[in-house]
Coordinates of C-alpha atoms in Angstrom, one line a residue:
Chain A
X287 CA 29.5 17.8 -96.4
X288 CA 28.8 14.1 -96.7
X289 CA 28.8 13.7 -93.0
X290 CA 25.4 12.1 -93.2
X291 CA 24.6 9.4 -95.7
X292 CA 23.2 10.5 -99.1
X293 CA 21.3 8.3 -101.5
X294 CA 23.3 5.2 -100.8
X295 CA 22.6 5.1 -97.0
X296 CA 25.3 4.3 -94.4
X297 CA 26.3 1.2 -96.3
X298 CA 26.4 2.0 -100.0
X299 CA 26.3 -0.9 -102.5
X300 CA 29.3 0.4 -104.5
X301 CA 32.1 2.8 -104.1
X302 CA 31.4 6.4 -105.1
X303 CA 34.0 9.1 -105.8
X304 CA 32.9 12.8 -105.4
X305 CA 34.8 13.8 -108.6
X306 CA 37.2 12.6 -111.2
X307 CA 40.0 13.6 -108.9
X308 CA 41.5 11.6 -106.1
X309 CA 41.8 14.1 -103.3
X310 CA 38.8 12.7 -101.5
X311 CA 39.1 8.9 -101.0
X312 CA 35.9 7.0 -100.2
X313 CA 36.1 5.0 -97.0
X314 CA 34.8 2.1 -99.1
X315 CA 38.2 1.9 -100.8
X316 CA 39.2 0.2 -97.5
X317 CA 36.2 -1.7 -96.3
X318 CA 34.8 -4.0 -99.0
X319 CA 35.7 -7.7 -99.1
X320 CA 34.7 -8.2 -102.8
X321 CA 36.7 -5.2 -103.9
X322 CA 39.7 -6.6 -101.9
X323 CA 39.6 -9.7 -104.1
X324 CA 39.6 -7.5 -107.2
X325 CA 42.7 -5.7 -105.8
X326 CA 44.4 -9.0 -105.2
X327 CA 43.6 -10.0 -108.8
X328 CA 44.7 -6.7 -110.4
X329 CA 47.6 -5.6 -108.2
X330 CA 49.1 -8.7 -106.7
X331 CA 48.3 -11.5 -109.2
X332 CA 48.6 -9.8 -112.5
X333 CA 50.8 -7.1 -114.1
X334 CA 52.8 -6.2 -111.0
X335 CA 56.1 -7.3 -109.6
X336 CA 55.8 -8.3 -106.0
X337 CA 58.6 -8.4 -103.5
X338 CA 59.5 -11.9 -102.2
X339 CA 62.8 -11.4 -100.5
X340 CA 66.6 -10.8 -100.7
X341 CA 69.0 -13.2 -102.4
X342 CA 71.1 -13.1 -99.2
X343 CA 68.3 -15.0 -97.4
X344 CA 69.0 -18.0 -99.6
X345 CA 72.8 -18.0 -100.2
X346 CA 73.3 -21.7 -100.8
X347 CA 71.9 -24.3 -103.3
X348 CA 68.7 -25.7 -101.7
X349 CA 68.1 -22.8 -99.4
X350 CA 64.5 -21.7 -99.4
X351 CA 62.3 -19.2 -97.7
X352 CA 58.5 -19.5 -97.6
X353 CA 56.7 -16.1 -98.0
X354 CA 53.6 -14.8 -99.9
X355 CA 52.6 -12.9 -103.0
X356 CA 49.4 -11.2 -102.0
X357 CA 47.6 -13.9 -100.1
X358 CA 49.2 -16.8 -101.9
X359 CA 51.9 -18.9 -100.2
X360 CA 55.1 -19.2 -102.3
X361 CA 58.6 -20.5 -101.8
X362 CA 61.7 -18.6 -102.9
X363 CA 64.5 -21.1 -103.5
X364 CA 68.1 -21.2 -104.7
X365 CA 68.4 -24.1 -107.2
X366 CA 71.4 -26.3 -107.8
X367 CA 72.8 -24.0 -110.5
X368 CA 72.6 -21.0 -108.3
X369 CA 69.6 -19.4 -109.8
X370 CA 66.6 -18.2 -107.8
X371 CA 63.2 -19.6 -108.4
X372 CA 59.8 -18.9 -106.9
X373 CA 57.1 -21.7 -106.9
X374 CA 53.6 -21.7 -105.4
X375 CA 53.3 -23.7 -102.2
X376 CA 50.4 -25.9 -103.4
X377 CA 50.9 -29.5 -104.4
X378 CA 49.9 -30.4 -107.9
X379 CA 48.1 -33.5 -106.6
X380 CA 45.6 -32.6 -103.9
X381 CA 46.4 -29.0 -103.4
X382 CA 48.0 -29.1 -100.0
X383 CA 50.3 -26.3 -98.8
X384 CA 53.1 -28.8 -98.3
X385 CA 55.9 -26.5 -97.2
X386 CA 55.4 -25.8 -93.5
X387 CA 58.8 -24.6 -92.3
X388 CA 59.5 -20.9 -93.0
X389 CA 63.1 -21.5 -94.1
X390 CA 65.5 -24.3 -94.5
X391 CA 67.6 -26.3 -97.0
X392 CA 66.3 -29.1 -99.2
X393 CA 67.5 -31.3 -102.1
X394 CA 63.9 -31.5 -103.3
X395 CA 60.4 -30.6 -102.3
X396 CA 58.2 -33.5 -101.1
X397 CA 54.5 -33.2 -100.2
X398 CA 54.1 -35.5 -97.2
X399 CA 50.5 -36.4 -98.0
X400 CA 51.3 -38.8 -100.9
X401 CA 55.0 -38.2 -101.3
X402 CA 54.9 -36.4 -104.6
X403 CA 58.3 -35.0 -105.1
X404 CA 59.5 -32.0 -107.1
X405 CA 62.9 -30.6 -108.0
X406 CA 64.0 -27.3 -106.6
X407 CA 62.9 -25.7 -109.9
X408 CA 59.4 -27.1 -109.2
X409 CA 59.3 -29.9 -111.8
X410 CA 57.4 -33.1 -110.7
X411 CA 59.9 -35.9 -110.5
X412 CA 58.3 -38.7 -108.4
X413 CA 54.7 -40.1 -108.1
X414 CA 54.4 -43.2 -105.9
X415 CA 52.6 -46.1 -107.5
X416 CA 52.6 -44.2 -110.8
X417 CA 52.8 -47.6 -112.7
X418 CA 50.6 -49.4 -110.2
X419 CA 51.4 -52.3 -107.9
X420 CA 52.0 -55.8 -109.2
X421 CA 50.1 -58.5 -107.3
X422 CA 49.4 -62.0 -108.3
X423 CA 50.6 -61.4 -111.9
X424 CA 48.5 -58.4 -112.6
X425 CA 49.1 -54.6 -112.1
X426 CA 46.7 -52.9 -109.9
X427 CA 46.0 -49.2 -110.2
X428 CA 48.6 -46.7 -111.3
X429 CA 48.2 -43.4 -113.1
X430 CA 46.5 -43.3 -116.5
X431 CA 48.8 -44.2 -119.5
X432 CA 48.6 -40.6 -120.7
X433 CA 49.7 -39.1 -117.4
X434 CA 52.8 -37.0 -117.9
X435 CA 54.9 -35.6 -115.0
X436 CA 55.8 -32.7 -117.2
X437 CA 52.2 -31.5 -117.0
X438 CA 52.0 -31.4 -113.3
X439 CA 54.9 -29.4 -111.8
X440 CA 54.4 -26.8 -109.1
X441 CA 53.1 -23.4 -110.4
X442 CA 56.3 -21.4 -111.3
X443 CA 56.3 -17.7 -111.0
X444 CA 58.2 -15.4 -113.2
X445 CA 61.2 -14.0 -111.2
X446 CA 63.3 -10.8 -111.5
X447 CA 66.3 -10.0 -109.4
X448 CA 68.2 -6.7 -109.2
X449 CA 70.9 -5.7 -106.8
X450 CA 70.1 -8.7 -104.6
X451 CA 66.4 -8.1 -104.3
X452 CA 64.0 -10.7 -105.6
X453 CA 60.6 -10.0 -107.1
X454 CA 58.1 -12.5 -108.5
X455 CA 54.9 -12.5 -110.6
X456 CA 52.2 -15.1 -111.4
X457 CA 51.8 -13.1 -114.7
X458 CA 54.4 -14.4 -117.2
X459 CA 53.4 -11.7 -119.7
X460 CA 54.5 -8.9 -117.3
X461 CA 56.8 -6.1 -118.4
X462 CA 60.4 -6.1 -117.2
X463 CA 61.1 -5.0 -113.6
X464 CA 63.0 -2.0 -114.9
X465 CA 60.0 -0.9 -117.0
X466 CA 57.7 -1.6 -114.1
X467 CA 59.7 0.7 -111.8
X468 CA 60.4 3.4 -114.4
X469 CA 63.7 5.3 -114.6
X470 CA 63.2 7.7 -111.7
X471 CA 62.4 5.1 -109.1
X472 CA 64.9 2.7 -110.6
X473 CA 67.6 5.3 -109.9
X474 CA 66.8 5.4 -106.2
X475 CA 66.5 1.6 -106.1
X476 CA 70.0 1.3 -107.6
X477 CA 71.4 3.8 -105.1
X478 CA 70.4 1.5 -102.2
X479 CA 71.0 -1.8 -104.0
X480 CA 74.2 -0.9 -105.9
X481 CA 75.6 -4.4 -106.3
X482 CA 77.2 -4.9 -102.9
X483 CA 76.4 -8.2 -101.3
X484 CA 73.7 -7.8 -98.5
X485 CA 74.0 -9.3 -95.1
X486 CA 70.8 -10.2 -93.2
X487 CA 70.5 -8.6 -89.7
X488 CA 67.1 -10.1 -88.8
X489 CA 63.4 -9.8 -88.9
X490 CA 60.5 -8.1 -87.1
X491 CA 56.9 -9.3 -87.7
X492 CA 53.8 -7.4 -86.8
X493 CA 50.1 -7.8 -87.6
X494 CA 48.3 -4.5 -88.2
X495 CA 44.5 -4.5 -88.2
X496 CA 44.0 -2.1 -91.1
X497 CA 43.7 -2.1 -94.9
X498 CA 47.1 -2.8 -96.6
X499 CA 46.9 0.4 -98.7
X500 CA 47.1 2.4 -95.5
X501 CA 50.8 1.3 -95.1
X502 CA 51.6 2.5 -98.6
X503 CA 49.8 5.8 -97.9
X504 CA 51.7 6.2 -94.6
X505 CA 55.0 6.2 -96.5
X506 CA 53.6 8.5 -99.2
X507 CA 52.6 11.0 -96.5
X508 CA 55.3 13.5 -95.5
X509 CA 52.6 15.5 -93.6
X510 CA 52.6 13.3 -90.6
X511 CA 56.2 12.6 -89.5
X512 CA 56.9 15.9 -87.9
X513 CA 53.4 15.9 -86.2
X514 CA 52.8 12.3 -85.2
X515 CA 56.4 11.3 -84.6
X516 CA 57.2 13.8 -81.9
X517 CA 60.3 11.7 -81.1
X518 CA 61.8 12.7 -84.5
X519 CA 61.1 16.3 -83.7
X520 CA 62.1 16.3 -80.0
X521 CA 65.6 14.9 -80.9
X522 CA 66.1 17.0 -84.0
X523 CA 65.9 14.3 -86.7
X524 CA 62.8 15.8 -88.4
X525 CA 62.9 19.5 -89.1
X526 CA 60.8 21.6 -91.4
X527 CA 63.9 23.0 -93.0
X528 CA 64.9 19.6 -94.2
X529 CA 65.5 19.8 -97.9
X530 CA 63.0 17.5 -99.5
X531 CA 61.8 16.1 -102.8
X532 CA 58.9 13.9 -103.7
X533 CA 59.1 11.9 -106.9
X534 CA 56.9 9.3 -108.7
X535 CA 57.0 7.0 -111.7
X536 CA 55.1 8.1 -114.8
X537 CA 52.0 6.2 -113.6
X538 CA 52.2 7.5 -110.0
X539 CA 52.0 4.1 -108.4
X540 CA 55.5 4.1 -107.0
X541 CA 57.2 7.0 -105.1
X542 CA 60.3 8.2 -103.3
X543 CA 60.4 10.7 -100.5
X544 CA 63.9 12.1 -100.5
X545 CA 65.1 14.3 -97.7
X546 CA 68.4 15.8 -96.5
X547 CA 68.6 16.8 -92.9
X548 CA 68.6 20.6 -92.3
X549 CA 71.6 21.9 -90.3
X550 CA 71.2 25.6 -89.9
X551 CA 69.5 27.6 -87.1
X552 CA 67.6 26.5 -84.0
X553 CA 65.0 23.9 -84.7
X554 CA 62.3 26.0 -82.9
X555 CA 62.6 28.6 -85.7
X556 CA 61.7 26.1 -88.3
X557 CA 59.1 23.8 -86.7
X558 CA 55.6 24.6 -85.6
X559 CA 55.3 21.6 -83.4
X560 CA 54.3 22.9 -80.0
X561 CA 55.7 19.9 -78.1
X562 CA 59.2 20.5 -79.3
X563 CA 61.8 20.8 -76.6
X564 CA 65.1 22.2 -77.9
X565 CA 66.7 21.5 -74.5
X566 CA 65.7 17.8 -74.5
X567 CA 68.8 15.6 -74.7
X568 CA 69.0 11.8 -75.0
X569 CA 70.5 10.1 -72.0
X570 CA 72.4 7.9 -74.5
X571 CA 73.0 9.7 -77.8
X572 CA 74.1 6.5 -79.5
X573 CA 70.5 6.1 -80.8
X574 CA 71.4 9.0 -83.2
X575 CA 75.1 8.2 -83.8
X576 CA 74.7 9.0 -87.5
X577 CA 77.7 8.5 -89.8
X578 CA 77.2 9.5 -93.5
X579 CA 78.0 6.8 -96.0
X580 CA 79.4 7.5 -99.5
X581 CA 76.5 5.7 -101.3
X582 CA 74.0 8.2 -99.9
X583 CA 75.2 10.8 -102.4
X584 CA 73.6 13.4 -100.2
X585 CA 70.1 12.4 -99.0
X586 CA 69.9 11.3 -95.4
X587 CA 66.6 9.5 -95.9
X588 CA 65.0 8.0 -98.9
X589 CA 61.7 6.1 -98.4
X590 CA 60.5 4.2 -101.4
X591 CA 57.0 2.8 -101.9
X592 CA 56.9 0.1 -104.6
X593 CA 53.3 -0.6 -105.4
X594 CA 51.7 -2.8 -104.1
X595 CA 54.0 -4.9 -102.0
X596 CA 57.0 -3.3 -100.4
X597 CA 58.6 -0.3 -98.8
X598 CA 62.3 0.2 -99.1
X599 CA 63.8 2.1 -96.2
X600 CA 66.9 4.2 -95.8
X601 CA 66.6 6.3 -92.7
X602 CA 70.1 7.5 -92.0
X603 CA 72.1 4.3 -91.3
X604 CA 69.1 2.1 -90.9
X605 CA 68.2 0.2 -94.0
X606 CA 65.4 -2.4 -94.4
X607 CA 62.7 -3.8 -96.6
X608 CA 59.1 -3.8 -95.2
X609 CA 56.9 -6.4 -96.9
X610 CA 53.1 -5.8 -97.0
X611 CA 51.2 -9.1 -96.8
X612 CA 47.5 -8.5 -97.0
X613 CA 45.0 -10.7 -95.1
X614 CA 41.5 -9.7 -96.1
X615 CA 40.5 -6.1 -96.5
X616 CA 40.9 -5.3 -92.8
X617 CA 44.4 -6.5 -91.9
X618 CA 47.9 -7.2 -93.1
X619 CA 51.1 -8.7 -91.8
X620 CA 54.1 -6.4 -92.0
X621 CA 57.5 -8.1 -92.2
X622 CA 60.6 -6.1 -91.7
X623 CA 64.0 -7.4 -93.0
X624 CA 66.9 -5.3 -91.7
X625 CA 70.1 -5.7 -93.6
X626 CA 73.6 -4.3 -94.0
X627 CA 76.3 -4.6 -96.6
X628 CA 79.2 -7.0 -96.8
X629 CA 81.8 -4.2 -96.5
X630 CA 80.2 -2.8 -93.2
X631 CA 82.6 -2.5 -90.3
X632 CA 81.6 -4.0 -86.9
X633 CA 80.9 -0.4 -85.8
X634 CA 78.6 0.2 -88.8
X635 CA 76.7 -3.0 -88.1
X636 CA 76.3 -1.9 -84.4
X637 CA 75.1 1.5 -85.6
X638 CA 72.5 0.0 -87.9
X639 CA 71.2 -2.3 -85.1
X640 CA 71.1 0.6 -82.6
X641 CA 69.2 2.9 -85.0
X642 CA 66.8 0.0 -85.7
X643 CA 65.3 1.0 -82.3
X644 CA 63.6 3.8 -84.1
X645 CA 61.8 1.4 -86.4
X646 CA 59.7 -1.7 -86.3
X647 CA 56.7 -2.7 -84.2
X648 CA 58.2 -1.2 -81.0
X649 CA 60.2 1.6 -82.7
X650 CA 60.4 5.1 -81.3
X651 CA 58.8 6.4 -84.5
X652 CA 57.3 3.4 -86.3
X653 CA 55.1 2.0 -83.5
X654 CA 52.9 5.1 -83.9
X655 CA 52.3 4.3 -87.6
X656 CA 50.7 0.9 -86.9
X657 CA 48.5 2.5 -84.2
X658 CA 47.1 5.3 -86.5
X659 CA 46.4 2.8 -89.3
X660 CA 44.4 0.6 -86.9
X661 CA 42.3 3.6 -85.8
X662 CA 41.8 4.9 -89.4
X663 CA 40.4 1.5 -90.3
X664 CA 38.0 1.7 -87.3
X665 CA 36.8 5.1 -88.6
X666 CA 36.3 3.8 -92.1
X667 CA 34.3 0.8 -90.9
X668 CA 31.8 2.8 -88.9
X669 CA 30.6 5.0 -91.8
X670 CA 31.7 3.6 -95.2
X671 CA 29.6 6.2 -97.1
X672 CA 32.1 8.9 -96.1
X673 CA 35.6 9.8 -97.5
X674 CA 39.0 11.0 -96.4
X675 CA 40.5 14.4 -97.4
X676 CA 44.0 14.4 -99.0
X677 CA 44.1 18.0 -100.2
X678 CA 47.3 19.4 -98.6
X679 CA 49.2 21.0 -101.4
X680 CA 46.2 21.1 -103.7
X681 CA 44.1 18.5 -105.5
X682 CA 46.6 17.8 -108.3
X683 CA 49.2 15.1 -108.7
X684 CA 52.8 15.9 -109.5
X685 CA 56.4 15.8 -108.2
X686 CA 57.3 18.5 -105.7
X687 CA 60.4 20.0 -104.1
X688 CA 58.8 20.2 -100.6
X689 CA 57.0 18.0 -98.1
X690 CA 53.9 20.1 -97.5
X691 CA 51.7 18.0 -99.7
X692 CA 49.7 14.8 -100.0
X693 CA 50.3 14.5 -103.7
X694 CA 51.8 11.0 -103.5
X695 CA 48.5 9.7 -102.0
X696 CA 46.5 11.4 -104.7
X697 CA 48.9 9.9 -107.3
X698 CA 48.5 6.4 -105.9
X699 CA 44.7 6.6 -106.1
X700 CA 44.9 8.0 -109.6
X701 CA 46.6 4.8 -110.5
X702 CA 44.3 2.7 -108.3
X703 CA 41.2 4.2 -110.1
X704 CA 42.8 3.6 -113.5
X705 CA 43.3 -0.1 -112.8
X706 CA 40.2 -0.8 -110.7
X707 CA 37.8 1.1 -112.9
X708 CA 39.0 -0.5 -116.1
X709 CA 36.1 -2.6 -117.3
X710 CA 38.3 -5.4 -118.6
Chain B
X123 CA 66.3 -32.1 -65.4
X124 CA 69.2 -29.7 -65.3
X125 CA 71.6 -30.0 -62.4
X126 CA 70.9 -27.3 -60.0
X127 CA 73.9 -25.3 -59.0
X128 CA 74.6 -24.7 -55.3
X129 CA 72.9 -21.5 -54.3
X130 CA 72.1 -20.1 -50.9
X131 CA 68.5 -20.0 -50.0
X132 CA 68.7 -16.3 -49.3
X133 CA 70.0 -15.7 -52.8
X134 CA 67.3 -17.8 -54.4
X135 CA 64.7 -15.9 -52.4
X136 CA 66.2 -12.5 -53.4
X137 CA 66.1 -13.5 -57.1
X138 CA 62.4 -14.6 -56.8
X139 CA 61.8 -11.3 -55.1
X140 CA 63.5 -9.4 -57.9
X141 CA 61.3 -11.1 -60.5
X142 CA 58.2 -10.3 -58.6
X143 CA 59.2 -6.7 -58.1
X144 CA 60.1 -6.3 -61.8
X145 CA 56.7 -7.7 -62.9
X146 CA 54.9 -5.4 -60.5
X147 CA 56.8 -2.4 -61.7
X148 CA 56.3 -2.9 -65.4
X149 CA 52.6 -3.5 -64.9
X150 CA 52.2 -0.4 -62.7
X151 CA 52.1 2.3 -65.3
X152 CA 55.0 4.1 -63.6
X153 CA 57.6 3.7 -66.3
X154 CA 60.4 5.4 -64.4
X155 CA 60.6 2.4 -62.1
X156 CA 61.8 0.2 -64.9
X157 CA 65.4 1.5 -65.5
X158 CA 66.1 1.2 -61.8
X159 CA 66.2 -2.6 -62.0
X160 CA 69.3 -2.4 -64.1
X161 CA 73.0 -1.4 -63.6
X162 CA 74.4 1.5 -65.6
X163 CA 76.3 -0.6 -68.0
X164 CA 73.5 -3.0 -68.9
X165 CA 71.9 -4.8 -71.8
X166 CA 68.1 -5.1 -72.4
X167 CA 66.9 -6.7 -75.6
X168 CA 63.4 -7.8 -76.8
X169 CA 64.2 -10.5 -79.4
X170 CA 62.1 -12.6 -81.7
X171 CA 62.9 -16.2 -81.0
X172 CA 63.5 -16.6 -84.8
X173 CA 66.4 -14.1 -84.7
X174 CA 67.8 -15.5 -81.5
X175 CA 67.9 -19.1 -82.8
X176 CA 69.1 -18.3 -86.3
X177 CA 71.9 -16.1 -85.0
X178 CA 70.5 -12.8 -86.4
X179 CA 71.6 -9.9 -84.3
X180 CA 68.5 -7.7 -84.8
X181 CA 66.3 -7.1 -81.8
X182 CA 62.9 -5.5 -81.7
X183 CA 64.3 -3.3 -79.0
X184 CA 68.0 -3.3 -78.2
X185 CA 69.3 -1.1 -75.4
X186 CA 72.9 -1.0 -74.2
X187 CA 72.8 1.3 -71.1
X188 CA 70.5 2.4 -68.3
X189 CA 70.4 5.7 -70.2
X190 CA 68.8 4.1 -73.1
X191 CA 66.2 2.6 -70.8
X192 CA 65.5 6.1 -69.4
X193 CA 65.2 7.4 -73.0
X194 CA 62.6 4.6 -73.7
X195 CA 60.7 5.5 -70.6
X196 CA 60.6 9.1 -71.7
X197 CA 59.4 8.0 -75.2
X198 CA 56.6 6.0 -73.6
X199 CA 55.5 9.0 -71.5
X200 CA 56.0 11.9 -73.9
X201 CA 56.4 10.9 -77.6
X202 CA 54.9 7.6 -78.5
X203 CA 51.3 7.9 -79.6
X204 CA 49.5 4.6 -78.8
X205 CA 46.1 3.2 -77.7
X206 CA 46.0 3.1 -73.9
X207 CA 46.3 -0.4 -72.5
X208 CA 47.0 -2.3 -69.3
X209 CA 49.6 -5.1 -69.3
X210 CA 49.9 -8.0 -66.8
X211 CA 53.0 -10.1 -66.5
X212 CA 52.9 -13.7 -65.2
X213 CA 56.5 -14.9 -64.6
X214 CA 57.4 -18.5 -63.9
X215 CA 59.8 -19.8 -61.2
X216 CA 63.4 -18.7 -61.8
X217 CA 65.7 -21.5 -63.1
X218 CA 69.2 -20.7 -61.8
X219 CA 71.8 -22.0 -64.3
X220 CA 74.9 -20.6 -62.6
X221 CA 75.5 -19.1 -59.2
X222 CA 78.7 -17.3 -58.3
X223 CA 79.2 -15.1 -55.2
X224 CA 77.9 -11.9 -56.8
X225 CA 76.6 -13.0 -60.2
X226 CA 73.8 -15.3 -61.3
X227 CA 72.7 -16.7 -64.6
X228 CA 69.0 -17.3 -64.5
X229 CA 66.0 -17.8 -66.9
X230 CA 62.3 -17.8 -66.4
X231 CA 59.2 -18.2 -68.6
X232 CA 56.9 -15.2 -69.0
X233 CA 53.5 -14.4 -70.4
X234 CA 52.2 -10.9 -70.8
X235 CA 48.5 -10.2 -71.3
X236 CA 47.2 -7.0 -72.8
X237 CA 43.8 -5.4 -72.0
X238 CA 42.6 -2.5 -74.1
X239 CA 39.8 -0.3 -72.9
X240 CA 36.4 -2.0 -73.5
X241 CA 38.2 -5.0 -75.0
X242 CA 39.0 -8.6 -74.0
X243 CA 42.2 -9.4 -72.2
X244 CA 44.4 -11.2 -74.8
X245 CA 47.8 -13.0 -74.8
X246 CA 50.2 -10.2 -75.9
X247 CA 53.7 -11.6 -75.7
X248 CA 55.0 -14.9 -74.6
X249 CA 58.6 -16.0 -74.1
X250 CA 61.4 -16.4 -71.6
X251 CA 63.8 -14.1 -69.8
X252 CA 67.5 -14.9 -70.1
X253 CA 69.2 -12.9 -67.4
X254 CA 72.5 -12.0 -65.8
X255 CA 71.9 -10.7 -62.3
X256 CA 74.6 -9.1 -60.2
X257 CA 74.8 -8.1 -56.6
X258 CA 75.2 -4.4 -56.0
X259 CA 75.2 -2.1 -52.9
X260 CA 71.5 -1.5 -53.7
X261 CA 70.6 -5.2 -53.9
X262 CA 70.3 -7.5 -57.0
X263 CA 70.1 -5.8 -60.4
X264 CA 70.0 -6.9 -64.0
X265 CA 73.3 -6.7 -65.9
X266 CA 71.5 -8.2 -68.8
X267 CA 67.9 -9.1 -69.6
X268 CA 67.1 -10.8 -72.9
X269 CA 63.4 -11.2 -73.5
X270 CA 63.2 -13.9 -76.2
X271 CA 59.6 -14.1 -77.4
X272 CA 57.8 -17.0 -79.1
X273 CA 54.9 -14.8 -80.2
X274 CA 55.1 -14.7 -84.0
X275 CA 53.1 -11.7 -85.0
X276 CA 53.3 -8.7 -82.6
X277 CA 49.6 -7.5 -82.3
X278 CA 50.3 -4.2 -84.0
X279 CA 52.8 -2.7 -81.5
X280 CA 54.7 -3.0 -78.3
X281 CA 55.0 0.2 -76.3
X282 CA 55.6 -0.7 -72.7
X283 CA 58.5 -2.7 -71.3
X284 CA 58.3 -6.5 -71.3

């Protein structure tokens, strides 16, 4: 069905869903440039909290980090009073993206073009020749008499911090971060960010040539890990007898995949993956030197997708944020920030760094994900009239106590349709 | 210019030979050759320049033994799904910082090009090797090889050894 174009031809004018449900997602959800702008407007620039960073990245007054909200360059900065602000990286004068370094420490922000200067909070404080230049007894030029510096600060975003994580929004009428996440997801958020100070271990940056939503879907898809990531299976980290739960917020935009590693029986009895080799042993088992931590309260892995901008990872001892930074409909930058906690022993830090070999752009299990996203996008682009199937576990949306379902993807598109099809 | 340490011509030649052999091996497609360039108790890291210069310990790949390199070779061959590609290393002349009887500290620039099937050859990863090389009964081996790369955005993924 639908393997050849219907009325709309190979390149339909507008997206068409087969039903009111979301188990069959049109390829056009990933391929249209105009629609991508609408997504930026509705998901990244209004009504959504977007991840910008961790407080530990800017520990001291004047520390800043340049990042993005959607496709807009912003600066997260620690002000003189110790607060965190986020301002847009566009000079109020001639619109230049003035901040070029990705991080640093400043007493003020200055646009090099005409030396307009701003406080760390983004207020305009200095405009050269504002009152003109005196020459031969008369004043030449200057800004108009009604020019007020207070009218021309940097664009300030609304900021929310919780547990050391910083979110921002261009939309000052947005609900609270807590309301945005909802009680279920907030519970898992607070489990990971429970008030301990974070320590930054470092970054990985990759550019993935696929639509940004595919990254959200990848971490809402518990169908693939045991099948694509044969490394997980080969070395016993993924097993079909893992105890698992999938949970969403009330609007189905955010999700948590919660799993606890199975311990009983031979893995071959509980997995159907043919390539599994029970006898396969690592030459160096330190890759999987897993030591349970008290804050886990049980689960060995909790993967959270916060729509639209970030994935929060706990995979055994490896914890990271993964920031989704779209660049047009067909690509996104994916920035990993690995961290630890202030009370980590040296051994625990080493363990987190070692387990990081599993993740990131070269990771034993994450390198695969970028690859399949690239090739999915290629499939979508060649026949945009077609659609994907996400019908494992049915066509409905709801929390489950197992992993054999694509319900979280259906849930995300239920929310996507609600927002994107709203005529407002 | 840095002051060149005294080094025997034969040793310099052997280091150049080691670099050329390594480049040929990691471009050959025979991934089992790669761990054999290292001693058992070795270090191999692939590190973004940003982390290296800011003192962040995270590496894109961080291996602490020849066993881990063998595990990586196994992953490349058996478990990591990826688009097939060729890679080609171009390695600059070794700059010897320190020469002892059986231990050398050396660095060299490198560029790796990637060629996917039916696609252009593109610059894949660019940086420098920071090495500790030791003399063993089987010739010179790496005790430590840090690949510190300038390349800002990894073009999707890195599968094969740099």
